[in-house]
Amino acid sequence: MDIKQILDEWEYDPYSFSVRIVDGDDGKQKLQIRLDLGVLQLEMEGRPDGTSPYNKESLLDYYKEKLEESPNDPVSGSEFVLTDDDCDQLRMEAIQYYHRYVSLLELEKYKGVISDTEHNLEILDMMKEYAEDKSDFMSYEQYRPYILMINTLAKGRMSLNKNHSEKATKIVENGIKLINDARAELGLKDSVYGYKEVRFLKEWNKEFDSNSSPSELDLLQRKLMKAVKIEDYESAALIRDVISNFGKRRKKITPNK
């Protein structure tokens, strides 16, 4: 089927992250991401590609069930392990969930963001515990700080939307702790691992209790323009979160005329 009409009706913008929700032919909502060469479509519920591996909602669910059924006896050789192929399959599933949660974050669908980031954190935890080759775990562990940051951001914004700034502060502080714990566990607390994520959450947390000056906001706007120019849409989305928080706070402190 030629999708030219769809592409013509939804023009690609290289300077923004274009995502939308549409009604599918099956009556279910679909998540669509506009790319330079087309459109990526994901399911809103279950596994993003709409498949049910081994008749389970996700591959993670399948391996969790296998783990529960396994005697996990290393002496008899029946210990549950994830082979290289198992880890590859889980990584590919995690990429699907990644595409969905960054899109849902852009659409401010925070419950979905939380669910999908927790899904990927569970994959990380399972690989950490049961990967036959620990290099499989380490190759994906590098993403833990980012996933934790997005999870924290979604939870914090949900609280802010309910005017629960104190709760949001505690959520962010806990997120920072989880990232630092992960850094310490790997002996990387003084490395760049997780540094950017911790710094972002600390800066975002400061905005709950303080007002931004025009110069600070201008600086953020310049950072946003730079991120968009180099097509770093993840950073751009995060910067927009901080700018959005400035605007919401100013509305609360500006007296009615």
Short mmCIF file of N, CA and C in Angstrom, two decimals, residues 81-218:
data_model
loop_
_atom_site.label_atom_id
_atom_site.label_comp_id
_atom_site.label_asym_id
_atom_site.label_seq_id
_atom_site.Cartn_x
_atom_site.Cartn_y
_atom_site.Cartn_z
N VAL A 81 19.27 -19.39 32.91
CA VAL A 81 20.21 -18.42 32.35
C VAL A 81 19.61 -17.81 31.09
N LEU A 82 20.10 -16.64 30.76
CA LEU A 82 19.75 -15.99 29.50
C LEU A 82 20.94 -16.11 28.56
N THR A 83 20.75 -16.78 27.45
CA THR A 83 21.82 -16.95 26.47
C THR A 83 22.07 -15.65 25.72
N ASP A 84 23.11 -15.64 24.89
CA ASP A 84 23.39 -14.46 24.08
C ASP A 84 22.18 -14.10 23.22
N ASP A 85 21.56 -15.12 22.63
CA ASP A 85 20.39 -14.88 21.77
C ASP A 85 19.22 -14.34 22.59
N ASP A 86 19.02 -14.89 23.80
CA ASP A 86 17.95 -14.40 24.67
C ASP A 86 18.15 -12.91 24.96
N CYS A 87 19.39 -12.54 25.28
CA CYS A 87 19.68 -11.14 25.60
C CYS A 87 19.49 -10.24 24.39
N ASP A 88 19.87 -10.74 23.22
CA ASP A 88 19.66 -9.95 21.99
C ASP A 88 18.18 -9.69 21.76
N GLN A 89 17.37 -10.73 21.96
CA GLN A 89 15.92 -10.59 21.76
C GLN A 89 15.32 -9.60 22.76
N LEU A 90 15.79 -9.66 24.00
CA LEU A 90 15.29 -8.73 25.02
C LEU A 90 15.72 -7.30 24.72
N ARG A 91 16.94 -7.14 24.21
CA ARG A 91 17.41 -5.80 23.84
C ARG A 91 16.55 -5.21 22.73
N MET A 92 16.22 -6.04 21.75
CA MET A 92 15.38 -5.56 20.65
C MET A 92 13.99 -5.17 21.14
N GLU A 93 13.48 -5.94 22.12
CA GLU A 93 12.18 -5.57 22.68
C GLU A 93 12.29 -4.25 23.43
N ALA A 94 13.39 -4.07 24.16
CA ALA A 94 13.58 -2.84 24.92
C ALA A 94 13.63 -1.62 24.00
N ILE A 95 14.20 -1.78 22.81
CA ILE A 95 14.26 -0.67 21.85
C ILE A 95 12.86 -0.26 21.43
N GLN A 96 11.98 -1.25 21.25
CA GLN A 96 10.59 -0.93 20.90
C GLN A 96 9.93 -0.10 22.01
N TYR A 97 10.13 -0.53 23.25
CA TYR A 97 9.53 0.19 24.37
C TYR A 97 10.15 1.58 24.52
N TYR A 98 11.44 1.68 24.19
CA TYR A 98 12.10 2.99 24.24
C TYR A 98 11.43 3.96 23.27
N HIS A 99 11.21 3.53 22.04
CA HIS A 99 10.56 4.40 21.06
C HIS A 99 9.19 4.86 21.56
N ARG A 100 8.50 3.97 22.24
CA ARG A 100 7.17 4.34 22.71
C ARG A 100 7.23 5.29 23.90
N TYR A 101 8.12 5.03 24.85
CA TYR A 101 8.08 5.89 26.03
C TYR A 101 8.60 7.30 25.75
N VAL A 102 9.56 7.46 24.84
CA VAL A 102 9.98 8.84 24.53
C VAL A 102 8.88 9.58 23.78
N SER A 103 8.09 8.84 23.00
CA SER A 103 6.96 9.46 22.28
C SER A 103 5.85 9.84 23.26
N LEU A 104 5.56 8.94 24.19
CA LEU A 104 4.53 9.23 25.18
C LEU A 104 4.93 10.38 26.09
N LEU A 105 6.23 10.51 26.35
CA LEU A 105 6.70 11.64 27.15
C LEU A 105 6.42 12.96 26.43
N GLU A 106 6.65 12.97 25.13
CA GLU A 106 6.38 14.16 24.32
C GLU A 106 4.90 14.51 24.36
N LEU A 107 4.04 13.49 24.41
CA LEU A 107 2.59 13.69 24.43
C LEU A 107 2.04 13.87 25.85
N GLU A 108 2.94 13.83 26.85
CA GLU A 108 2.56 13.99 28.25
C GLU A 108 1.64 12.87 28.73
N LYS A 109 1.83 11.67 28.20
CA LYS A 109 1.10 10.48 28.64
C LYS A 109 1.98 9.76 29.66
N TYR A 110 1.99 10.29 30.87
CA TYR A 110 2.99 9.88 31.84
C TYR A 110 2.81 8.47 32.39
N LYS A 111 1.58 8.00 32.51
CA LYS A 111 1.37 6.64 32.99
C LYS A 111 2.02 5.63 32.06
N GLY A 112 1.88 5.87 30.76
CA GLY A 112 2.50 4.99 29.79
C GLY A 112 4.01 5.05 29.85
N VAL A 113 4.55 6.25 30.07
CA VAL A 113 6.00 6.41 30.20
C VAL A 113 6.52 5.61 31.38
N ILE A 114 5.82 5.72 32.50
CA ILE A 114 6.23 5.00 33.71
C ILE A 114 6.19 3.50 33.48
N SER A 115 5.11 3.02 32.89
CA SER A 115 4.96 1.58 32.64
C SER A 115 6.06 1.06 31.71
N ASP A 116 6.34 1.78 30.64
CA ASP A 116 7.32 1.30 29.66
C ASP A 116 8.75 1.40 30.18
N THR A 117 9.07 2.45 30.94
CA THR A 117 10.41 2.54 31.51
C THR A 117 10.62 1.46 32.57
N GLU A 118 9.59 1.16 33.34
CA GLU A 118 9.70 0.08 34.33
C GLU A 118 9.87 -1.27 33.65
N HIS A 119 9.24 -1.43 32.50
CA HIS A 119 9.41 -2.65 31.71
C HIS A 119 10.89 -2.82 31.34
N ASN A 120 11.50 -1.76 30.84
CA ASN A 120 12.90 -1.84 30.42
C ASN A 120 13.85 -1.99 31.60
N LEU A 121 13.49 -1.41 32.74
CA LEU A 121 14.31 -1.60 33.94
C LEU A 121 14.25 -3.06 34.40
N GLU A 122 13.09 -3.69 34.25
CA GLU A 122 12.97 -5.11 34.57
C GLU A 122 13.83 -5.96 33.65
N ILE A 123 13.89 -5.59 32.39
CA ILE A 123 14.76 -6.31 31.45
C ILE A 123 16.21 -6.18 31.91
N LEU A 124 16.60 -4.98 32.29
CA LEU A 124 17.96 -4.76 32.78
C LEU A 124 18.26 -5.62 34.00
N ASP A 125 17.34 -5.63 34.94
CA ASP A 125 17.53 -6.40 36.17
C ASP A 125 17.65 -7.89 35.88
N MET A 126 16.83 -8.38 34.95
CA MET A 126 16.88 -9.80 34.61
C MET A 126 18.20 -10.15 33.94
N MET A 127 18.66 -9.31 33.03
CA MET A 127 19.93 -9.56 32.37
C MET A 127 21.09 -9.48 33.36
N LYS A 128 20.99 -8.55 34.28
CA LYS A 128 22.03 -8.41 35.30
C LYS A 128 22.17 -9.66 36.14
N GLU A 129 21.04 -10.28 36.45
CA GLU A 129 21.04 -11.45 37.33
C GLU A 129 21.31 -12.75 36.59
N TYR A 130 20.82 -12.86 35.36
CA TYR A 130 20.81 -14.18 34.73
C TYR A 130 21.53 -14.27 33.38
N ALA A 131 22.12 -13.19 32.89
CA ALA A 131 22.83 -13.27 31.61
C ALA A 131 24.00 -14.24 31.72
N GLU A 132 24.05 -15.17 30.79
CA GLU A 132 25.14 -16.16 30.78
C GLU A 132 26.48 -15.49 30.55
N ASP A 133 26.48 -14.51 29.68
CA ASP A 133 27.67 -13.72 29.39
C ASP A 133 27.46 -12.33 29.96
N LYS A 134 28.20 -11.97 30.99
CA LYS A 134 27.98 -10.69 31.67
C LYS A 134 28.24 -9.49 30.77
N SER A 135 28.96 -9.69 29.67
CA SER A 135 29.15 -8.57 28.75
C SER A 135 27.82 -8.17 28.10
N ASP A 136 26.88 -9.14 28.00
CA ASP A 136 25.56 -8.82 27.48
C ASP A 136 24.85 -7.83 28.40
N PHE A 137 25.01 -8.07 29.70
CA PHE A 137 24.40 -7.16 30.67
C PHE A 137 25.04 -5.78 30.61
N MET A 138 26.37 -5.75 30.57
CA MET A 138 27.07 -4.47 30.61
C MET A 138 26.79 -3.62 29.37
N SER A 139 26.55 -4.28 28.23
CA SER A 139 26.29 -3.52 27.01
C SER A 139 24.98 -2.75 27.09
N TYR A 140 24.06 -3.19 27.94
CA TYR A 140 22.77 -2.51 28.09
C TYR A 140 22.69 -1.71 29.38
N GLU A 141 23.52 -2.06 30.36
CA GLU A 141 23.49 -1.37 31.65
C GLU A 141 23.79 0.12 31.50
N GLN A 142 24.51 0.48 30.45
CA GLN A 142 24.85 1.90 30.24
C GLN A 142 23.61 2.78 30.12
N TYR A 143 22.46 2.17 29.79
CA TYR A 143 21.24 2.95 29.60
C TYR A 143 20.41 3.10 30.88
N ARG A 144 20.81 2.45 31.95
CA ARG A 144 20.02 2.51 33.18
C ARG A 144 19.82 3.94 33.68
N PRO A 145 20.87 4.77 33.76
CA PRO A 145 20.66 6.14 34.24
C PRO A 145 19.63 6.90 33.41
N TYR A 146 19.68 6.74 32.09
CA TYR A 146 18.73 7.45 31.23
C TYR A 146 17.31 6.97 31.49
N ILE A 147 17.12 5.65 31.58
CA ILE A 147 15.78 5.10 31.81
C ILE A 147 15.25 5.57 33.16
N LEU A 148 16.11 5.56 34.18
CA LEU A 148 15.71 6.04 35.51
C LEU A 148 15.34 7.52 35.47
N MET A 149 16.09 8.29 34.70
CA MET A 149 15.80 9.72 34.59
C MET A 149 14.43 9.97 33.97
N ILE A 150 14.13 9.26 32.88
CA ILE A 150 12.84 9.44 32.22
C ILE A 150 11.70 8.97 33.13
N ASN A 151 11.91 7.87 33.83
CA ASN A 151 10.91 7.36 34.77
C ASN A 151 10.64 8.39 35.87
N THR A 152 11.72 8.96 36.40
CA THR A 152 11.61 9.99 37.44
C THR A 152 10.92 11.24 36.91
N LEU A 153 11.29 11.63 35.71
CA LEU A 153 10.69 12.82 35.09
C LEU A 153 9.18 12.66 34.94
N ALA A 154 8.75 11.49 34.48
CA ALA A 154 7.32 11.25 34.29
C ALA A 154 6.57 11.28 35.62
N LYS A 155 7.13 10.63 36.64
CA LYS A 155 6.49 10.62 37.95
C LYS A 155 6.46 12.02 38.55
N GLY A 156 7.55 12.75 38.38
CA GLY A 156 7.61 14.11 38.91
C GLY A 156 6.61 15.03 38.24
N ARG A 157 6.48 14.92 36.93
CA ARG A 157 5.55 15.80 36.21
C ARG A 157 4.10 15.45 36.54
N MET A 158 3.83 14.18 36.78
CA MET A 158 2.47 13.81 37.21
C MET A 158 2.13 14.50 38.52
N SER A 159 3.10 14.51 39.44
CA SER A 159 2.87 15.16 40.74
C SER A 159 2.73 16.67 40.58
N LEU A 160 3.55 17.27 39.74
CA LEU A 160 3.47 18.71 39.52
C LEU A 160 2.14 19.10 38.90
N ASN A 161 1.63 18.26 38.02
CA ASN A 161 0.33 18.54 37.40
C ASN A 161 -0.80 18.55 38.43
N LYS A 162 -0.56 17.89 39.57
CA LYS A 162 -1.54 17.87 40.65
C LYS A 162 -1.18 18.87 41.74
N ASN A 163 -0.19 19.74 41.41
CA ASN A 163 0.29 20.76 42.36
C ASN A 163 0.90 20.16 43.61
N HIS A 164 1.50 18.99 43.48
CA HIS A 164 2.17 18.33 44.60
C HIS A 164 3.69 18.52 44.45
N SER A 165 4.15 19.74 44.64
CA SER A 165 5.57 20.03 44.40
C SER A 165 6.48 19.33 45.40
N GLU A 166 6.04 19.20 46.66
CA GLU A 166 6.87 18.52 47.66
C GLU A 166 7.05 17.05 47.31
N LYS A 167 5.97 16.43 46.85
CA LYS A 167 6.06 15.03 46.44
C LYS A 167 6.97 14.90 45.23
N ALA A 168 6.87 15.85 44.31
CA ALA A 168 7.72 15.83 43.11
C ALA A 168 9.19 15.93 43.50
N THR A 169 9.48 16.78 44.48
CA THR A 169 10.86 16.92 44.94
C THR A 169 11.39 15.61 45.49
N LYS A 170 10.58 14.92 46.29
CA LYS A 170 11.00 13.64 46.85
C LYS A 170 11.20 12.59 45.75
N ILE A 171 10.34 12.63 44.74
CA ILE A 171 10.47 11.69 43.62
C ILE A 171 11.79 11.91 42.90
N VAL A 172 12.12 13.18 42.66
CA VAL A 172 13.37 13.49 41.96
C VAL A 172 14.57 13.11 42.81
N GLU A 173 14.51 13.40 44.09
CA GLU A 173 15.62 13.03 44.97
C GLU A 173 15.83 11.53 44.99
N ASN A 174 14.73 10.77 44.99
CA ASN A 174 14.84 9.32 44.96
C ASN A 174 15.42 8.84 43.63
N GLY A 175 15.02 9.49 42.54
CA GLY A 175 15.56 9.12 41.23
C GLY A 175 17.06 9.35 41.17
N ILE A 176 17.51 10.47 41.72
CA ILE A 176 18.94 10.77 41.77
C ILE A 176 19.67 9.71 42.59
N LYS A 177 19.07 9.31 43.71
CA LYS A 177 19.68 8.28 44.55
C LYS A 177 19.81 6.96 43.80
N LEU A 178 18.77 6.58 43.06
CA LEU A 178 18.82 5.31 42.32
C LEU A 178 19.92 5.33 41.27
N ILE A 179 20.08 6.47 40.61
CA ILE A 179 21.14 6.57 39.60
C ILE A 179 22.51 6.51 40.27
N ASN A 180 22.67 7.24 41.37
CA ASN A 180 23.96 7.22 42.07
C ASN A 180 24.26 5.85 42.65
N ASP A 181 23.23 5.14 43.11
CA ASP A 181 23.43 3.77 43.61
C ASP A 181 23.94 2.87 42.49
N ALA A 182 23.36 3.03 41.30
CA ALA A 182 23.81 2.22 40.16
C ALA A 182 25.25 2.56 39.80
N ARG A 183 25.60 3.83 39.88
CA ARG A 183 26.97 4.25 39.58
C ARG A 183 27.94 3.67 40.59
N ALA A 184 27.55 3.71 41.87
CA ALA A 184 28.41 3.21 42.93
C ALA A 184 28.59 1.69 42.83
N GLU A 185 27.50 0.99 42.51
CA GLU A 185 27.56 -0.47 42.42
C GLU A 185 28.56 -0.94 41.37
N LEU A 186 28.67 -0.18 40.30
CA LEU A 186 29.60 -0.53 39.23
C LEU A 186 30.97 0.13 39.41
N GLY A 187 31.12 0.87 40.52
CA GLY A 187 32.38 1.55 40.76
C GLY A 187 32.62 2.70 39.80
N LEU A 188 31.53 3.32 39.36
CA LEU A 188 31.63 4.38 38.34
C LEU A 188 31.07 5.71 38.83
N LYS A 189 31.03 5.89 40.14
CA LYS A 189 30.40 7.11 40.67
C LYS A 189 31.15 8.37 40.26
N ASP A 190 32.45 8.25 40.02
CA ASP A 190 33.24 9.43 39.65
C ASP A 190 33.46 9.51 38.14
N SER A 191 32.78 8.66 37.38
CA SER A 191 32.93 8.67 35.93
C SER A 191 31.78 9.44 35.29
N VAL A 192 31.77 9.49 33.97
CA VAL A 192 30.70 10.19 33.25
C VAL A 192 29.41 9.37 33.24
N TYR A 193 29.48 8.09 33.63
CA TYR A 193 28.31 7.22 33.64
C TYR A 193 27.24 7.80 34.57
N GLY A 194 26.12 8.20 34.01
CA GLY A 194 25.02 8.74 34.80
C GLY A 194 25.17 10.19 35.20
N TYR A 195 26.30 10.81 34.87
CA TYR A 195 26.54 12.19 35.31
C TYR A 195 25.53 13.16 34.70
N LYS A 196 25.31 13.04 33.39
CA LYS A 196 24.40 13.96 32.71
C LYS A 196 22.98 13.85 33.26
N GLU A 197 22.56 12.61 33.55
CA GLU A 197 21.20 12.39 34.06
C GLU A 197 21.03 12.96 35.46
N VAL A 198 22.03 12.76 36.31
CA VAL A 198 21.97 13.31 37.67
C VAL A 198 21.96 14.83 37.62
N ARG A 199 22.80 15.40 36.78
CA ARG A 199 22.86 16.86 36.67
C ARG A 199 21.53 17.43 36.20
N PHE A 200 20.92 16.78 35.21
CA PHE A 200 19.63 17.28 34.71
C PHE A 200 18.58 17.25 35.81
N LEU A 201 18.48 16.13 36.54
CA LEU A 201 17.46 16.02 37.59
C LEU A 201 17.70 17.03 38.70
N LYS A 202 18.96 17.28 39.04
CA LYS A 202 19.25 18.28 40.07
C LYS A 202 18.82 19.67 39.62
N GLU A 203 19.10 20.00 38.38
CA GLU A 203 18.71 21.32 37.86
C GLU A 203 17.20 21.44 37.78
N TRP A 204 16.56 20.36 37.35
CA TRP A 204 15.10 20.38 37.24
C TRP A 204 14.47 20.53 38.63
N ASN A 205 15.05 19.86 39.61
CA ASN A 205 14.52 19.89 40.98
C ASN A 205 14.61 21.29 41.58
N LYS A 206 15.65 22.03 41.24
CA LYS A 206 15.81 23.38 41.77
C LYS A 206 14.66 24.29 41.37
N GLU A 207 14.08 24.01 40.22
CA GLU A 207 13.04 24.89 39.70
C GLU A 207 11.72 24.77 40.45
N PHE A 208 11.58 23.75 41.29
CA PHE A 208 10.34 23.60 42.06
C PHE A 208 10.22 24.70 43.11
N ASP A 209 11.37 25.18 43.59
CA ASP A 209 11.35 26.10 44.72
C ASP A 209 11.90 27.48 44.42
N SER A 210 12.41 27.69 43.22
CA SER A 210 13.00 28.99 42.91
C SER A 210 12.47 29.52 41.59
N ASN A 211 12.56 30.83 41.43
CA ASN A 211 12.09 31.46 40.20
C ASN A 211 13.26 31.67 39.25
N SER A 212 13.02 31.52 37.98
CA SER A 212 14.08 31.69 36.99
C SER A 212 14.17 33.14 36.56
N SER A 213 15.38 33.58 36.31
CA SER A 213 15.57 34.92 35.78
C SER A 213 15.48 34.86 34.26
N PRO A 214 15.23 35.99 33.61
CA PRO A 214 15.17 35.99 32.14
C PRO A 214 16.44 35.43 31.52
N SER A 215 17.61 35.71 32.12
CA SER A 215 18.86 35.22 31.55
C SER A 215 18.93 33.70 31.60
N GLU A 216 18.42 33.11 32.67
CA GLU A 216 18.41 31.65 32.77
C GLU A 216 17.51 31.05 31.70
N LEU A 217 16.36 31.67 31.51
CA LEU A 217 15.43 31.17 30.52
C LEU A 217 15.99 31.34 29.11
N ASP A 218 16.66 32.47 28.88
CA ASP A 218 17.28 32.69 27.57
C ASP A 218 18.35 31.64 27.29
#
